[in-house]
PDB file of C-alpha atoms and ligand atoms in Angstrom:
ATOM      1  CA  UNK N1303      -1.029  17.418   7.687  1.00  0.00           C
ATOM      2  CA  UNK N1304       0.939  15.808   4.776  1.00  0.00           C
ATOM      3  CA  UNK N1305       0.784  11.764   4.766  1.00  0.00           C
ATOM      4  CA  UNK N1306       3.487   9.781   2.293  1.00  0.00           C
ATOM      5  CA  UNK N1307       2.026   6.892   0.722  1.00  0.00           C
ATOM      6  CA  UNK N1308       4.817   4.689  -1.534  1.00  0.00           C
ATOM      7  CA  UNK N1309       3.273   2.323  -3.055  1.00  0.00           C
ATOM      8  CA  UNK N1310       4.626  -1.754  -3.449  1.00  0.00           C
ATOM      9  CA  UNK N1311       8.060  -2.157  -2.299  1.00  0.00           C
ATOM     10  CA  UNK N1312       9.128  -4.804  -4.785  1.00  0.00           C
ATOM     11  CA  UNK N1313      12.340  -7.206  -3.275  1.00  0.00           C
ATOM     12  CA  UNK N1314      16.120  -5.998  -3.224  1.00  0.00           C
ATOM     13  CA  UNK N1315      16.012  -3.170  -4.787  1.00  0.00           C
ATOM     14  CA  UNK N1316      12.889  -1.176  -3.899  1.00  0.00           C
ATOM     15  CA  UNK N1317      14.120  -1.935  -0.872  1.00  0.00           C
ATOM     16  CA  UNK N1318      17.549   0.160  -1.194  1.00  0.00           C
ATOM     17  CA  UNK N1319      15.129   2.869  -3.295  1.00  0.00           C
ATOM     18  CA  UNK N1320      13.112   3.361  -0.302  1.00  0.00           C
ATOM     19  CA  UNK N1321      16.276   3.765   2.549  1.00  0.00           C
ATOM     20  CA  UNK N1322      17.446   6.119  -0.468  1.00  0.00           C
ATOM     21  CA  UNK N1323      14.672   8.749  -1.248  1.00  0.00           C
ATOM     22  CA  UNK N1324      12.429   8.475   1.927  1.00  0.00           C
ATOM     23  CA  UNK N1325      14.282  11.025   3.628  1.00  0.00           C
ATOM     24  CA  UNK N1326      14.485  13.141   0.611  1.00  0.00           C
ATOM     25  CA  UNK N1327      10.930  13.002   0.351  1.00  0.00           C
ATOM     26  CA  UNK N1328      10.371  13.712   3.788  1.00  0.00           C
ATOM     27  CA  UNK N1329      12.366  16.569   4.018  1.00  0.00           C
ATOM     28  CA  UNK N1330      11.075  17.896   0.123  1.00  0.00           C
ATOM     29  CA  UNK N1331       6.946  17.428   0.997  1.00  0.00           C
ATOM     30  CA  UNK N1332       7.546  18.061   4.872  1.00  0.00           C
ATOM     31  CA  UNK N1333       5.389  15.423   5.666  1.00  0.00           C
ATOM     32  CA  UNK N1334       4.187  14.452   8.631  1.00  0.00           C
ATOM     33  CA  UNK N1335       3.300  10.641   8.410  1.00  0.00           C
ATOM     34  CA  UNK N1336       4.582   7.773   6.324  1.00  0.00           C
ATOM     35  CA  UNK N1337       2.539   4.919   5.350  1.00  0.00           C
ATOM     36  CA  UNK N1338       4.266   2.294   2.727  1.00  0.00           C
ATOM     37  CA  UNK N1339       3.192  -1.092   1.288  1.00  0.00           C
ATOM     38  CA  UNK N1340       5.710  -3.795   2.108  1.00  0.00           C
ATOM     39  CA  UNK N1341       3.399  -6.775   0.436  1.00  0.00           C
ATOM     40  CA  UNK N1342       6.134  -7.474  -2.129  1.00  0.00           C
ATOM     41  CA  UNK N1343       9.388  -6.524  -0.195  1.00  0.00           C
ATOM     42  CA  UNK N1344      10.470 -10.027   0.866  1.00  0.00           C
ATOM     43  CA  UNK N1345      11.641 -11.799  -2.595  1.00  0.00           C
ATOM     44  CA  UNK N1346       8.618 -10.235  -4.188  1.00  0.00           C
ATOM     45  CA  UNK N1347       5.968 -11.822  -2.083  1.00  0.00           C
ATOM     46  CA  UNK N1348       5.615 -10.664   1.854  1.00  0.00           C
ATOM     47  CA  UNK N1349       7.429  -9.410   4.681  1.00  0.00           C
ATOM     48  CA  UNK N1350       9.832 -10.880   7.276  1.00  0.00           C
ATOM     49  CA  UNK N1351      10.207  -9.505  10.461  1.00  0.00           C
ATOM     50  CA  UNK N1352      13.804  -8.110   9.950  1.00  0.00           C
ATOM     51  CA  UNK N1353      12.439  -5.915   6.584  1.00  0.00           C
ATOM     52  CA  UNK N1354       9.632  -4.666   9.114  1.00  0.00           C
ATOM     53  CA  UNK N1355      12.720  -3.284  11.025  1.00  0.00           C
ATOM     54  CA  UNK N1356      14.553  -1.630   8.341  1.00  0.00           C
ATOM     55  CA  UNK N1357      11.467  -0.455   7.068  1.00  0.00           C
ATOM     56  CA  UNK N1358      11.061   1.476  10.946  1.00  0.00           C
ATOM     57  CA  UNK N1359      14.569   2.389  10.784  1.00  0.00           C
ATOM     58  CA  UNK N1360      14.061   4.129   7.735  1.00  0.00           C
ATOM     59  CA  UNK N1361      11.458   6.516   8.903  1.00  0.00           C
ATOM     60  CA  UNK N1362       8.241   4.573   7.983  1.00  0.00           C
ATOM     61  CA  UNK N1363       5.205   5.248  10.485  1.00  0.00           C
ATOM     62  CA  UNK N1364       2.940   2.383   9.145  1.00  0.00           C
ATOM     63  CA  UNK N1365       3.151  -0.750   6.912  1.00  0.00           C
ATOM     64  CA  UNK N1366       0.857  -1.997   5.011  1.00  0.00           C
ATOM     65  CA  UNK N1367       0.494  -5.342   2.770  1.00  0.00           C
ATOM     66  CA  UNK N1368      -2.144  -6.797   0.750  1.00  0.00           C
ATOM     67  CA  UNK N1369      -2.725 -10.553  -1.145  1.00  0.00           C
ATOM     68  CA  UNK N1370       0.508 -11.985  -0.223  1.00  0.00           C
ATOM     69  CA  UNK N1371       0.816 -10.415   3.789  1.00  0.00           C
ATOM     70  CA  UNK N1372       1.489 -13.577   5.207  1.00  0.00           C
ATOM     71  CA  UNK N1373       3.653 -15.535   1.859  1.00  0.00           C
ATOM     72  CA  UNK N1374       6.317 -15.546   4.159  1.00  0.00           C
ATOM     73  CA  UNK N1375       4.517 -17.244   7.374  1.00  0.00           C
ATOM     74  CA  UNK N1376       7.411 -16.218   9.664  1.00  0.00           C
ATOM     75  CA  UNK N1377       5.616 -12.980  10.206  1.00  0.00           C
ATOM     76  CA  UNK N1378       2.219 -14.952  11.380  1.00  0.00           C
ATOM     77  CA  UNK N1379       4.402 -15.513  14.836  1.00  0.00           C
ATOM     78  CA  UNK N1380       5.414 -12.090  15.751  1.00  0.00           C
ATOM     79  CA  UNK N1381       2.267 -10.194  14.679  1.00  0.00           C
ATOM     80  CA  UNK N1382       2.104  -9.160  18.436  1.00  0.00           C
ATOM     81  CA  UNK N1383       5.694  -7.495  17.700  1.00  0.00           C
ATOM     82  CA  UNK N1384       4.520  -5.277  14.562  1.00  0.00           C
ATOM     83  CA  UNK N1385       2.624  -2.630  16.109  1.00  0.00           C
ATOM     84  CA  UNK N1386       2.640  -0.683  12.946  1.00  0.00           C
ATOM     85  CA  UNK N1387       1.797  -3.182  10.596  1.00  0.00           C
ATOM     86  CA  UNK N1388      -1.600  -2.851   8.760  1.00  0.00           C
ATOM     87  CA  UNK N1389      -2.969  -6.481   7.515  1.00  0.00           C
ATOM     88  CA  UNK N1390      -5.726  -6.623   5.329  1.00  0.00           C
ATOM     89  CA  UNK N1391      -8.740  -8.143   7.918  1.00  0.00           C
ATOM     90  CA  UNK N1392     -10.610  -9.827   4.797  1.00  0.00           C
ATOM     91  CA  UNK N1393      -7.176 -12.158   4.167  1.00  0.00           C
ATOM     92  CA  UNK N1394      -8.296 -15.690   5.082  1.00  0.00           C
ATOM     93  CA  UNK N1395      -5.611 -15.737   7.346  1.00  0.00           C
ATOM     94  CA  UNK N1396      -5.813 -12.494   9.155  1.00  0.00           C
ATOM     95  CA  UNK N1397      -6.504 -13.290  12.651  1.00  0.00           C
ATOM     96  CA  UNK N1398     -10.322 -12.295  13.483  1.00  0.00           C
ATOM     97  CA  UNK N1399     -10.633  -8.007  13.945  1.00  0.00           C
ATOM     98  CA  UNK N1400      -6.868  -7.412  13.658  1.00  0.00           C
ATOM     99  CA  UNK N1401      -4.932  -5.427  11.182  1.00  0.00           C
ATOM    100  CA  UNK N1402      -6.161  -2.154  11.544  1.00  0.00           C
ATOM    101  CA  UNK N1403      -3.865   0.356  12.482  1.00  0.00           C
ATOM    102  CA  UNK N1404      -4.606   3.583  14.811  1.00  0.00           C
ATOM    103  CA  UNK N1405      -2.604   6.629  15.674  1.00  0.00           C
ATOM    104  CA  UNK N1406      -3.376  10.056  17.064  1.00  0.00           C
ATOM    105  CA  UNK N1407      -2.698  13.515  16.141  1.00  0.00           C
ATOM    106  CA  UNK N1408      -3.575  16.783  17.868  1.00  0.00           C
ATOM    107  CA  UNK N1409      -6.681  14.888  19.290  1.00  0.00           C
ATOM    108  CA  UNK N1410      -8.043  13.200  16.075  1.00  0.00           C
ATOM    109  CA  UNK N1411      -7.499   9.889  15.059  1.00  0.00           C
ATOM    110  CA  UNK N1412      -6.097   8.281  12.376  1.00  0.00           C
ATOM    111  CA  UNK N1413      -7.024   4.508  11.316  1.00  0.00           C
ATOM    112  CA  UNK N1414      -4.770   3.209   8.385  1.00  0.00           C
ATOM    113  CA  UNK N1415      -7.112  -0.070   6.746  1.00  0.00           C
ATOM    114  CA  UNK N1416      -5.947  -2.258   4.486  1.00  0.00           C
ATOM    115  CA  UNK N1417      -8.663  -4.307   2.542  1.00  0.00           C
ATOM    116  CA  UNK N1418      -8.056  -6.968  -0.286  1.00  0.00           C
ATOM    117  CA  UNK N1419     -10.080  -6.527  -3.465  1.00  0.00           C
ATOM    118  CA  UNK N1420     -12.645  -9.659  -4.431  1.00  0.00           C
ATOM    119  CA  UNK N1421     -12.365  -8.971  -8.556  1.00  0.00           C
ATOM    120  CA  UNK N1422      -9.513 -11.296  -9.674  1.00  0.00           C
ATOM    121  CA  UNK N1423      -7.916 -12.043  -6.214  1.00  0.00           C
ATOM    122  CA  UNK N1424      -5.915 -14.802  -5.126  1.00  0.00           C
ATOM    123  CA  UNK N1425      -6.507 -15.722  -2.220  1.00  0.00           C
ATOM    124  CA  UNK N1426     -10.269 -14.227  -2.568  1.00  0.00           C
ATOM    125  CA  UNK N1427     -11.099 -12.534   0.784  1.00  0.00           C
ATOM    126  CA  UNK N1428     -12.858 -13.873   3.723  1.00  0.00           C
ATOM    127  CA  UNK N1429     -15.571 -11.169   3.482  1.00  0.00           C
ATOM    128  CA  UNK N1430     -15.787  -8.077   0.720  1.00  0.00           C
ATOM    129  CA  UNK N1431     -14.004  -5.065   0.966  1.00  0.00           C
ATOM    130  CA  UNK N1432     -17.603  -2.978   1.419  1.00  0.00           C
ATOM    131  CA  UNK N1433     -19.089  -5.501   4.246  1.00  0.00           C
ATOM    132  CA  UNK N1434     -15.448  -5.153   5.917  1.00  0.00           C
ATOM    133  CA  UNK N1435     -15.500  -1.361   5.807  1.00  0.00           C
ATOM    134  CA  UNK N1436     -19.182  -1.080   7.157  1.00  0.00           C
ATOM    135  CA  UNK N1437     -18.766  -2.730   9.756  1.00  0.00           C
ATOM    136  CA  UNK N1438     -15.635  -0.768  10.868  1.00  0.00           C
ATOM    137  CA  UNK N1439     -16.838   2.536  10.419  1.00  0.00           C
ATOM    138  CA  UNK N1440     -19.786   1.208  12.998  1.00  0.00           C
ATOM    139  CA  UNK N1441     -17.158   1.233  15.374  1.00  0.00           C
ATOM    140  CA  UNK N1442     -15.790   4.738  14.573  1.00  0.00           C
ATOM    141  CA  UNK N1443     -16.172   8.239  15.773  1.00  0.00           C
ATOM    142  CA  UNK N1444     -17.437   9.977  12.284  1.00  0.00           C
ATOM    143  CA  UNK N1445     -14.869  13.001  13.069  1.00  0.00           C
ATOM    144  CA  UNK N1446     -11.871  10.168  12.901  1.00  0.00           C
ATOM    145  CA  UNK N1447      -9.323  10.055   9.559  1.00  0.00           C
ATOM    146  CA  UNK N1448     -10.024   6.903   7.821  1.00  0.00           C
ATOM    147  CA  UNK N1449      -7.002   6.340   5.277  1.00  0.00           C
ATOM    148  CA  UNK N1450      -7.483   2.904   3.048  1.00  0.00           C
ATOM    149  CA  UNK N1451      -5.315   1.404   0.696  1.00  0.00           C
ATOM    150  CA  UNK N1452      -7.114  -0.893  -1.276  1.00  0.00           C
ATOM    151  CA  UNK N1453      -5.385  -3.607  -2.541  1.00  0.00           C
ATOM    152  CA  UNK N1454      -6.630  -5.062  -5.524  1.00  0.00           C
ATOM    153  CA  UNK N1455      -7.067  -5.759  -9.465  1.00  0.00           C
ATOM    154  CA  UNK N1456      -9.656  -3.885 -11.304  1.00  0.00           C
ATOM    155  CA  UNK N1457      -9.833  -0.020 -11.330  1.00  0.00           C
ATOM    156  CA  UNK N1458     -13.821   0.133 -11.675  1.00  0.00           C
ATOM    157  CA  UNK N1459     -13.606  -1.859  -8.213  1.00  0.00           C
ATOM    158  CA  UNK N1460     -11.353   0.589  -6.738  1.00  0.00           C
ATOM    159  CA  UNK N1461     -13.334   3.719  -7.990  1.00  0.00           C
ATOM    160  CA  UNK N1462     -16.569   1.897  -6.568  1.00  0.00           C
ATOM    161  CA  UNK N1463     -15.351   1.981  -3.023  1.00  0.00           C
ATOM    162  CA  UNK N1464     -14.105   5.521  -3.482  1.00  0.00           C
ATOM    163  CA  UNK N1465     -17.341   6.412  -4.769  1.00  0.00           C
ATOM    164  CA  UNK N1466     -18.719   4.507  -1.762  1.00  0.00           C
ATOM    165  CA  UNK N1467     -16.875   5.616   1.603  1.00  0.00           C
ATOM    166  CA  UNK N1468     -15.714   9.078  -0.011  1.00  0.00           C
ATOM    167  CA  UNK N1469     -17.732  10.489   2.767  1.00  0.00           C
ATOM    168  CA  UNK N1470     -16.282   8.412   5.712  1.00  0.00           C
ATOM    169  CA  UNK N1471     -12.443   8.575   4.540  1.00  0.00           C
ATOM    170  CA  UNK N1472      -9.468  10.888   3.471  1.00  0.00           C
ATOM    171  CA  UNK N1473      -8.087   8.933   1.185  1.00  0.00           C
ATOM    172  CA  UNK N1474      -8.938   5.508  -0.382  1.00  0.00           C
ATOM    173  CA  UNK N1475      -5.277   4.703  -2.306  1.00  0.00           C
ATOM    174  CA  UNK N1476      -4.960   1.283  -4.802  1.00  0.00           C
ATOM    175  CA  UNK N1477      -2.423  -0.770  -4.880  1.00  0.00           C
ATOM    176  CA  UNK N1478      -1.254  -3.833  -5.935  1.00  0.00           C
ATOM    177  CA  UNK N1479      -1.123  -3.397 -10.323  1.00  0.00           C
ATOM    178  CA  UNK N1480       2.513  -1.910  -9.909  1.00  0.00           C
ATOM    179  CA  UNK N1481       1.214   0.260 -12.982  1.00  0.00           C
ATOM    180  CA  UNK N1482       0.642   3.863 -11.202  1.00  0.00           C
ATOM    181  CA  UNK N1483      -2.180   5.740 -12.693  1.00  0.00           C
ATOM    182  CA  UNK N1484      -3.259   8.975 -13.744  1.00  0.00           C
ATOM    183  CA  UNK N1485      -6.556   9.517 -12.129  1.00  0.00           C
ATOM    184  CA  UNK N1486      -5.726  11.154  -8.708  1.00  0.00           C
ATOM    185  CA  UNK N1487      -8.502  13.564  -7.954  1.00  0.00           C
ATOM    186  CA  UNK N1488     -10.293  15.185  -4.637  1.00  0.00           C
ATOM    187  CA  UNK N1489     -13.902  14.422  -4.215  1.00  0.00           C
ATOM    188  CA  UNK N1490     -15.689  15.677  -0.779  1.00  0.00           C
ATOM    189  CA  UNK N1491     -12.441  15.794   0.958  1.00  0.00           C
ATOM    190  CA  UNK N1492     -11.028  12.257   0.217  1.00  0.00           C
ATOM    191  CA  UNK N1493      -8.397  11.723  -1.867  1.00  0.00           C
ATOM    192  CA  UNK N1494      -8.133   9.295  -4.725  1.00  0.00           C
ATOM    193  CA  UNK N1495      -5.456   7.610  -6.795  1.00  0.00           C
ATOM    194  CA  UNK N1496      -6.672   3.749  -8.507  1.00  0.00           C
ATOM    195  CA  UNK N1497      -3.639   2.820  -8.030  1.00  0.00           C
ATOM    196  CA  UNK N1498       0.169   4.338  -6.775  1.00  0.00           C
ATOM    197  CA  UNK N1499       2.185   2.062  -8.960  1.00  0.00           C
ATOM    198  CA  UNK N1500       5.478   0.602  -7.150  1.00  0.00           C
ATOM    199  CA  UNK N1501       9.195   1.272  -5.722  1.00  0.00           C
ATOM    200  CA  UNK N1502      10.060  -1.570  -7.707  1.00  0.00           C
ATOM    201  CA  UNK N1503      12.490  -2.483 -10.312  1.00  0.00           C
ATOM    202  CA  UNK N1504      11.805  -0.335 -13.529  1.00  0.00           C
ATOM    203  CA  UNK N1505      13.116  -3.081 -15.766  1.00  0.00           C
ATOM    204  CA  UNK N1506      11.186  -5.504 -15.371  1.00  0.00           C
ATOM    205  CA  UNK N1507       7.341  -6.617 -15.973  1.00  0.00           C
ATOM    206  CA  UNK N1508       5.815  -5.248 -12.552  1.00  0.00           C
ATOM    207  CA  UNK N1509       8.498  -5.796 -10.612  1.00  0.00           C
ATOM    208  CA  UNK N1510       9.917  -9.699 -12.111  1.00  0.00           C
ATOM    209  CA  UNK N1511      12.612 -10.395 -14.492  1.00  0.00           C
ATOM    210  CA  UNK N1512      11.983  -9.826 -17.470  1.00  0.00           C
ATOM    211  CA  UNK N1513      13.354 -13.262 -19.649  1.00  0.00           C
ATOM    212  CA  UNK N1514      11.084 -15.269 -17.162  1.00  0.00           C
ATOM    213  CA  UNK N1515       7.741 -13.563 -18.181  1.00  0.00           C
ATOM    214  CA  UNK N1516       8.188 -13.709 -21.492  1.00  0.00           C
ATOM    215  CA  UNK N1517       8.974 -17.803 -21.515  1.00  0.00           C
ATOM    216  CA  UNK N1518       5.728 -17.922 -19.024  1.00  0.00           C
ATOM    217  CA  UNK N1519       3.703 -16.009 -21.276  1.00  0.00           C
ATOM    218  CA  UNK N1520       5.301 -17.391 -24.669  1.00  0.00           C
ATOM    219  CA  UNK N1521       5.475 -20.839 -24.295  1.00  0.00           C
ATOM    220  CA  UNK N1522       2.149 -21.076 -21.269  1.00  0.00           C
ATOM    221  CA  UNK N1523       4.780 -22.406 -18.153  1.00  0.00           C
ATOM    222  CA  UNK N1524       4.641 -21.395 -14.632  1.00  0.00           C
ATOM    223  CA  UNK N1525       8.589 -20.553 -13.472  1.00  0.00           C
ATOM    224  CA  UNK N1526       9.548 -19.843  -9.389  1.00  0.00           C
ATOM    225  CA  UNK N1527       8.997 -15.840  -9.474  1.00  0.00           C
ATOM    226  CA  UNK N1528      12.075 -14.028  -9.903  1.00  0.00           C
ATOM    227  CA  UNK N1529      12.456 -10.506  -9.332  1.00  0.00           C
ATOM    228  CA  UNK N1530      14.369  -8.376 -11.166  1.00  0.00           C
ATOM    229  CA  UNK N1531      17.498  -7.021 -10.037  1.00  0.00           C
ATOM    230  CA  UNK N1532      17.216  -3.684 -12.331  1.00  0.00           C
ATOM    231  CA  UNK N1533      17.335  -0.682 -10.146  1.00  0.00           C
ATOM    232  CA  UNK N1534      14.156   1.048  -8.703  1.00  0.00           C
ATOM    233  CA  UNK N1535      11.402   3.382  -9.602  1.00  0.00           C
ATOM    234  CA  UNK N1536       9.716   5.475  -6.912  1.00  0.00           C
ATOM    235  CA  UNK N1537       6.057   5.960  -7.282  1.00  0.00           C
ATOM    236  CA  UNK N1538       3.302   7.092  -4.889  1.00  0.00           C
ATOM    237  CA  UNK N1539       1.417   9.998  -3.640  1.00  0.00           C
ATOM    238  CA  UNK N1540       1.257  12.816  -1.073  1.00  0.00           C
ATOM    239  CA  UNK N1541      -2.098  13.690   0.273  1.00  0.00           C
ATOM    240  CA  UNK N1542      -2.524  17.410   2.151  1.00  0.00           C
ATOM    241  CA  UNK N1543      -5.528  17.403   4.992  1.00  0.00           C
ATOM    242  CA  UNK N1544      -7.083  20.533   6.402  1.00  0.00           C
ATOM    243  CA  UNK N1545      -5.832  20.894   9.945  1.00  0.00           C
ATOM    244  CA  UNK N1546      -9.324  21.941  10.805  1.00  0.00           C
ATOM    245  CA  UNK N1547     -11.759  20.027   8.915  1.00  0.00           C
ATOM    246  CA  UNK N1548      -8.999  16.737   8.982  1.00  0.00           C
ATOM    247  CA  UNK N1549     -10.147  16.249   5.285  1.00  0.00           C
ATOM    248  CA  UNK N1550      -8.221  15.602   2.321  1.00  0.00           C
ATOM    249  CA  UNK N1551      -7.674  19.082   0.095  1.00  0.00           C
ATOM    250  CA  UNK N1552      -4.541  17.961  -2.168  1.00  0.00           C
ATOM    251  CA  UNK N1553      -3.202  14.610  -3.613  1.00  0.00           C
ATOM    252  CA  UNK N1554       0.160  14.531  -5.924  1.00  0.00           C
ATOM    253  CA  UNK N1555       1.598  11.813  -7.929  1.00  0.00           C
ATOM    254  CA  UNK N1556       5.204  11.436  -7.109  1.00  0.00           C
ATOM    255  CA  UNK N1557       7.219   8.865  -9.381  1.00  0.00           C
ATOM    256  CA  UNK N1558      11.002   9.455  -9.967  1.00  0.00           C
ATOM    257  CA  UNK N1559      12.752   6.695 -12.554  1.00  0.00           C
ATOM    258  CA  UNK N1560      15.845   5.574 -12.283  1.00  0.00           C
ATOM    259  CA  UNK N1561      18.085   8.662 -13.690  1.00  0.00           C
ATOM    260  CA  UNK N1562      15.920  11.198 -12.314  1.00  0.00           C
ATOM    261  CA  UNK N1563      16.035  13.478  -9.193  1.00  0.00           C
ATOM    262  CA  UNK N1564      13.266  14.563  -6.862  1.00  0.00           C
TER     263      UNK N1564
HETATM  264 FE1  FE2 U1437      -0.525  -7.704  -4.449  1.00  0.00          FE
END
């Protein structure tokens, strides 16, 4: 089984990236499930409900968010509508034991979890990633696919949980940074990335115009985030699983700048 994950869809124009090269990707990796974070596709913080459509109507299986789910608070009311929307369930405002997201395949389930990160968080979760995830996988069959992205800040935090649940999952995937990194690996079938960087605009300083950082950070003002309107990089991975064993055995880096082909 090959699973898609593209990392933070950042406003306007990760948007048009993604309708652009997920079927290209789909068709090049032959994969067989799609899983994309849409935390930053609405103006660079949230999701609306008519970006949760596009994102189905461009092929995308599940959807998952992270600190800013629920910036746009339209989406709180048709939660019941988004079957394929995975919330993080430590969000303060995550309704209680919702968010996680199951599907089957040949007989084996697959959970897609979202969790929020406590190191350098805003809004700091309800409950830490760890206590979150043990109780879940109290709930679980132990032969079930666990797939978590893990939304948050600080690598050592995300190599901690790895390190942690490699055992119980197939892949534990970071997001949130925008800045993809270069430490995929395979440990005891799960697969690993700190973070999967962005579709997001590549000028820009993770995903906002750039003019507007630099006066924040020059001259110490907060602006009304802008993103920029620079065209998209792709970046996230593609993680192979055993058909037998339903463990991870493969994870690629995939990130195409603007300019470049597949
Ligand atoms: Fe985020």
């Amino acid at each position: 089984m090959k699973i898609l994950f593209l990392a933070d869809v950042v406003g306007k124009s990760g948007r048009a990236a993604l309708s652009k090269y997920l079927p290209l990707l789909k068709q090049e990796y032959q994969i067989d499930f799609v899983i994309v974070n849409g935390e930053n596709s609405a103006h660079g913080k949230g999701i609306t409900m008519r970006i949760y459509n596009a994102f189905k109507t461009y092929g995308v299986d599940c959807i998952t968010l992270g600190n800013h789910a629920f910036s746009k608070r339209e989406i709180l009311d048709h939660l019941d509508e988004c079957a394929d929307l995975a919330y993080p369930n430590n969000h303060p405002l995550t309704p209680a034991h919702q968010g996680i997201r199951t599907y089957g395949f040949d007989g084996v389930k697959l959970h897609v979890v979202n969790v929020l990160g406590k190191s350098f968080m805003s809004p700091e979760p309800v409950v830490s990633p760890f206590e979150l995830m043990d109780q879940f996988l109290s709930t679980i069959s132990s032969e079930d696919m666990v797939f978590v992205d893990f939304h948050g800040e600080t690598t050592a935090e995300k190599r901690a949980f790895f390190e942690c649940y490699k055992q119980n999952c197939i892949a534990v995937v970071g997001t949130h940074t925008h800045v993809q990194t270069a430490d995929e690996m395979v440990d005891e079938g799960c697969a690993f990335i700190s973070d999967a960087g962005m579709v997001g605009p590549y000028q820009s300083v993770l995903g906002r115009e750039i003019k507007q950082c630099i006066i924040m950070m020059k001259e110490n003002v907060s602006l009304r985030y802008r993103v920029s309107e620079a065209e998209a990089m792709v970046c996230g991975v593609v993680i192979t699983t055993d058909d037998t064993t339903h463990r991870a055995i493969a994870i690629e880096r995939i990130q195409i700048r603007p300019g470049e082909s597949l």
